[in-house]
Amino acid sequence: MTTQARKQKGRARAEHRFHNPQGAEVKTRDEAFATQMDVTAEAVSTDCKLTLHSGQVTFGIEVKYNPNTYPHVVTGGQITSGICGAPWDITGGFIGDTIRLDAKRSGQGTCADTLTIVGEYQNPPAYRGTYGFDGATSSFKHTTRYEC
């Protein structure tokens, strides 16, 4: 490496530009990673759709999660169809190498009060696992397709 190349490489390393989550340039690294007080809930949430298949049953699932975490923390959503008592409100969970969704029935019916879905990631993008009612997680097998 020539002396000129070393000087240019050294200058490139020394010149840092920092941006905050809104894309504005800031002076320091600390400002770039500082918690922003004006960030809304929408800024830390995104949506995805999942379809759970279990034999003859198919659940339509809409999940809200925080894309700035990994595994992605589930912040809400709804199971909109395919299960007795739909809709079900998703109350928590995570999506990553594994998935866990916890839901509470908000619709009418005499079905269970809670549902838990668990699974492991596989390719093409899907989760294979089990789900169960009222605290159980292994009552029924499923494959849940990721449709984001």
Short mmCIF file of C-alpha atoms in Angstrom, two decimals:
data_model
loop_
_atom_site.label_atom_id
_atom_site.label_comp_id
_atom_site.label_asym_id
_atom_site.label_seq_id
_atom_site.Cartn_x
_atom_site.Cartn_y
_atom_site.Cartn_z
CA MET A 1 0.00 0.00 0.00
CA THR A 2 1.40 3.39 -0.97
CA THR A 3 1.75 6.31 1.41
CA GLN A 4 -0.95 8.20 -0.51
CA ALA A 5 -3.39 5.25 -0.21
CA ARG A 6 -2.72 5.00 3.54
CA LYS A 7 -3.44 8.72 3.99
CA GLN A 8 -6.72 8.46 2.09
CA LYS A 9 -7.77 5.36 4.01
CA GLY A 10 -6.93 7.08 7.31
CA ARG A 11 -9.02 10.13 6.37
CA ALA A 12 -11.98 7.95 5.43
CA ARG A 13 -11.86 6.28 8.83
CA ALA A 14 -11.60 9.58 10.69
CA GLU A 15 -14.61 11.16 8.96
CA HIS A 16 -17.81 10.00 10.66
CA ARG A 17 -21.29 11.21 9.95
CA PHE A 18 -24.09 10.35 12.34
CA HIS A 19 -27.86 10.31 11.77
CA ASN A 20 -30.71 9.95 14.25
CA PRO A 21 -33.66 7.55 13.66
CA GLN A 22 -35.56 10.28 11.81
CA GLY A 23 -32.69 10.63 9.30
CA ALA A 24 -31.43 14.03 10.44
CA GLU A 25 -27.66 14.45 10.64
CA VAL A 26 -26.36 14.98 14.19
CA LYS A 27 -22.91 15.85 15.52
CA THR A 28 -22.13 12.93 17.82
CA ARG A 29 -22.72 9.20 18.10
CA ASP A 30 -24.50 9.76 21.42
CA GLU A 31 -27.02 12.08 19.74
CA ALA A 32 -27.60 9.48 17.02
CA PHE A 33 -28.49 6.78 19.56
CA ALA A 34 -30.24 8.99 22.12
CA THR A 35 -33.87 8.18 22.90
CA GLN A 36 -36.13 10.46 20.92
CA MET A 37 -39.02 11.92 22.91
CA ASP A 38 -41.05 12.70 19.78
CA VAL A 39 -41.10 9.12 18.47
CA THR A 40 -44.65 7.82 18.18
CA ALA A 41 -45.85 4.27 18.74
CA GLU A 42 -46.17 3.86 14.96
CA ALA A 43 -42.44 4.49 14.61
CA VAL A 44 -41.62 1.36 16.60
CA SER A 45 -44.28 -0.91 15.15
CA THR A 46 -44.86 -2.67 11.86
CA ASP A 47 -47.40 -5.21 10.64
CA CYS A 48 -47.15 -8.65 9.12
CA LYS A 49 -49.63 -11.33 8.14
CA LEU A 50 -49.37 -14.97 9.06
CA THR A 51 -51.52 -17.89 8.00
CA LEU A 52 -51.63 -20.86 10.36
CA HIS A 53 -52.49 -24.20 8.74
CA SER A 54 -53.49 -27.17 10.89
CA GLY A 55 -55.09 -29.92 8.86
CA GLN A 56 -58.45 -28.60 7.68
CA VAL A 57 -58.22 -25.41 9.79
CA THR A 58 -56.64 -22.13 8.64
CA PHE A 59 -56.25 -19.08 10.91
CA GLY A 60 -55.79 -15.58 9.50
CA ILE A 61 -53.35 -13.70 11.75
CA GLU A 62 -52.36 -10.02 11.69
CA VAL A 63 -49.39 -9.24 13.95
CA LYS A 64 -47.91 -5.90 15.07
CA TYR A 65 -44.29 -6.09 16.21
CA ASN A 66 -41.28 -3.91 16.98
CA PRO A 67 -38.80 -4.22 14.06
CA ASN A 68 -36.03 -2.62 16.16
CA THR A 69 -35.75 -5.70 18.40
CA TYR A 70 -34.64 -9.25 17.72
CA PRO A 71 -36.32 -11.50 18.27
CA HIS A 72 -39.07 -9.07 17.26
CA VAL A 73 -41.28 -8.27 20.24
CA VAL A 74 -44.98 -8.67 19.41
CA THR A 75 -46.92 -5.56 20.47
CA GLY A 76 -50.41 -6.57 19.40
CA GLY A 77 -52.55 -7.82 16.57
CA GLN A 78 -55.48 -10.11 16.00
CA ILE A 79 -56.40 -13.60 14.87
CA THR A 80 -59.16 -12.61 12.52
CA SER A 81 -60.56 -15.90 11.23
CA GLY A 82 -60.48 -19.66 11.25
CA ILE A 83 -60.84 -20.27 14.96
CA CYS A 84 -63.95 -20.45 17.09
CA GLY A 85 -64.66 -17.23 18.92
CA ALA A 86 -62.74 -15.09 16.40
CA PRO A 87 -61.49 -12.46 16.63
CA TRP A 88 -58.77 -13.13 19.20
CA ASP A 89 -56.56 -10.28 20.46
CA ILE A 90 -52.84 -11.03 20.39
CA THR A 91 -51.50 -9.99 23.78
CA GLY A 92 -47.78 -10.74 23.41
CA GLY A 93 -45.03 -12.94 22.10
CA PHE A 94 -42.06 -12.73 19.75
CA ILE A 95 -41.01 -13.57 16.18
CA GLY A 96 -37.44 -14.66 15.38
CA ASP A 97 -35.76 -18.05 14.98
CA THR A 98 -38.76 -19.25 16.96
CA ILE A 99 -42.24 -17.84 17.30
CA ARG A 100 -44.58 -17.47 20.23
CA LEU A 101 -47.96 -15.76 20.03
CA ASP A 102 -50.27 -15.42 23.03
CA ALA A 103 -53.88 -14.50 22.36
CA LYS A 104 -57.08 -13.90 24.32
CA ARG A 105 -60.53 -14.50 22.89
CA SER A 106 -62.43 -11.28 22.31
CA GLY A 107 -65.22 -12.74 20.20
CA GLN A 108 -68.34 -14.67 21.15
CA GLY A 109 -68.47 -18.38 21.78
CA THR A 110 -67.79 -21.10 24.29
CA CYS A 111 -64.24 -21.87 23.17
CA ALA A 112 -61.22 -21.54 25.40
CA ASP A 113 -60.22 -18.13 26.76
CA THR A 114 -56.56 -18.13 25.69
CA LEU A 115 -54.48 -19.52 22.83
CA THR A 116 -50.69 -20.01 22.60
CA ILE A 117 -48.89 -20.70 19.31
CA VAL A 118 -45.23 -21.82 19.29
CA GLY A 119 -42.93 -22.91 16.47
CA GLU A 120 -39.49 -22.97 14.85
CA TYR A 121 -38.47 -21.14 11.67
CA GLN A 122 -38.05 -23.12 8.45
CA ASN A 123 -37.52 -22.29 4.77
CA PRO A 124 -39.45 -21.22 2.76
CA PRO A 125 -40.46 -18.57 5.33
CA ALA A 126 -42.76 -20.37 7.77
CA TYR A 127 -42.88 -21.72 11.31
CA ARG A 128 -43.57 -25.36 12.15
CA GLY A 129 -44.80 -26.09 15.63
CA THR A 130 -47.79 -26.59 17.89
CA TYR A 131 -50.55 -24.63 19.56
CA GLY A 132 -52.95 -25.16 22.41
CA PHE A 133 -55.65 -23.59 24.51
CA ASP A 134 -55.83 -22.29 28.08
CA GLY A 135 -52.11 -22.62 28.84
CA ALA A 136 -51.30 -25.67 26.72
CA THR A 137 -48.87 -25.24 23.82
CA SER A 138 -48.67 -28.71 22.27
CA SER A 139 -52.24 -29.83 21.57
CA PHE A 140 -52.26 -29.37 17.78
CA LYS A 141 -49.54 -29.33 15.08
CA HIS A 142 -49.35 -26.43 12.63
CA THR A 143 -47.35 -24.79 9.88
CA THR A 144 -47.64 -21.01 9.89
CA ARG A 145 -46.68 -19.16 6.70
CA TYR A 146 -45.08 -15.73 6.95
CA GLU A 147 -46.73 -13.41 4.39
CA CYS A 148 -45.11 -10.02 4.96
#
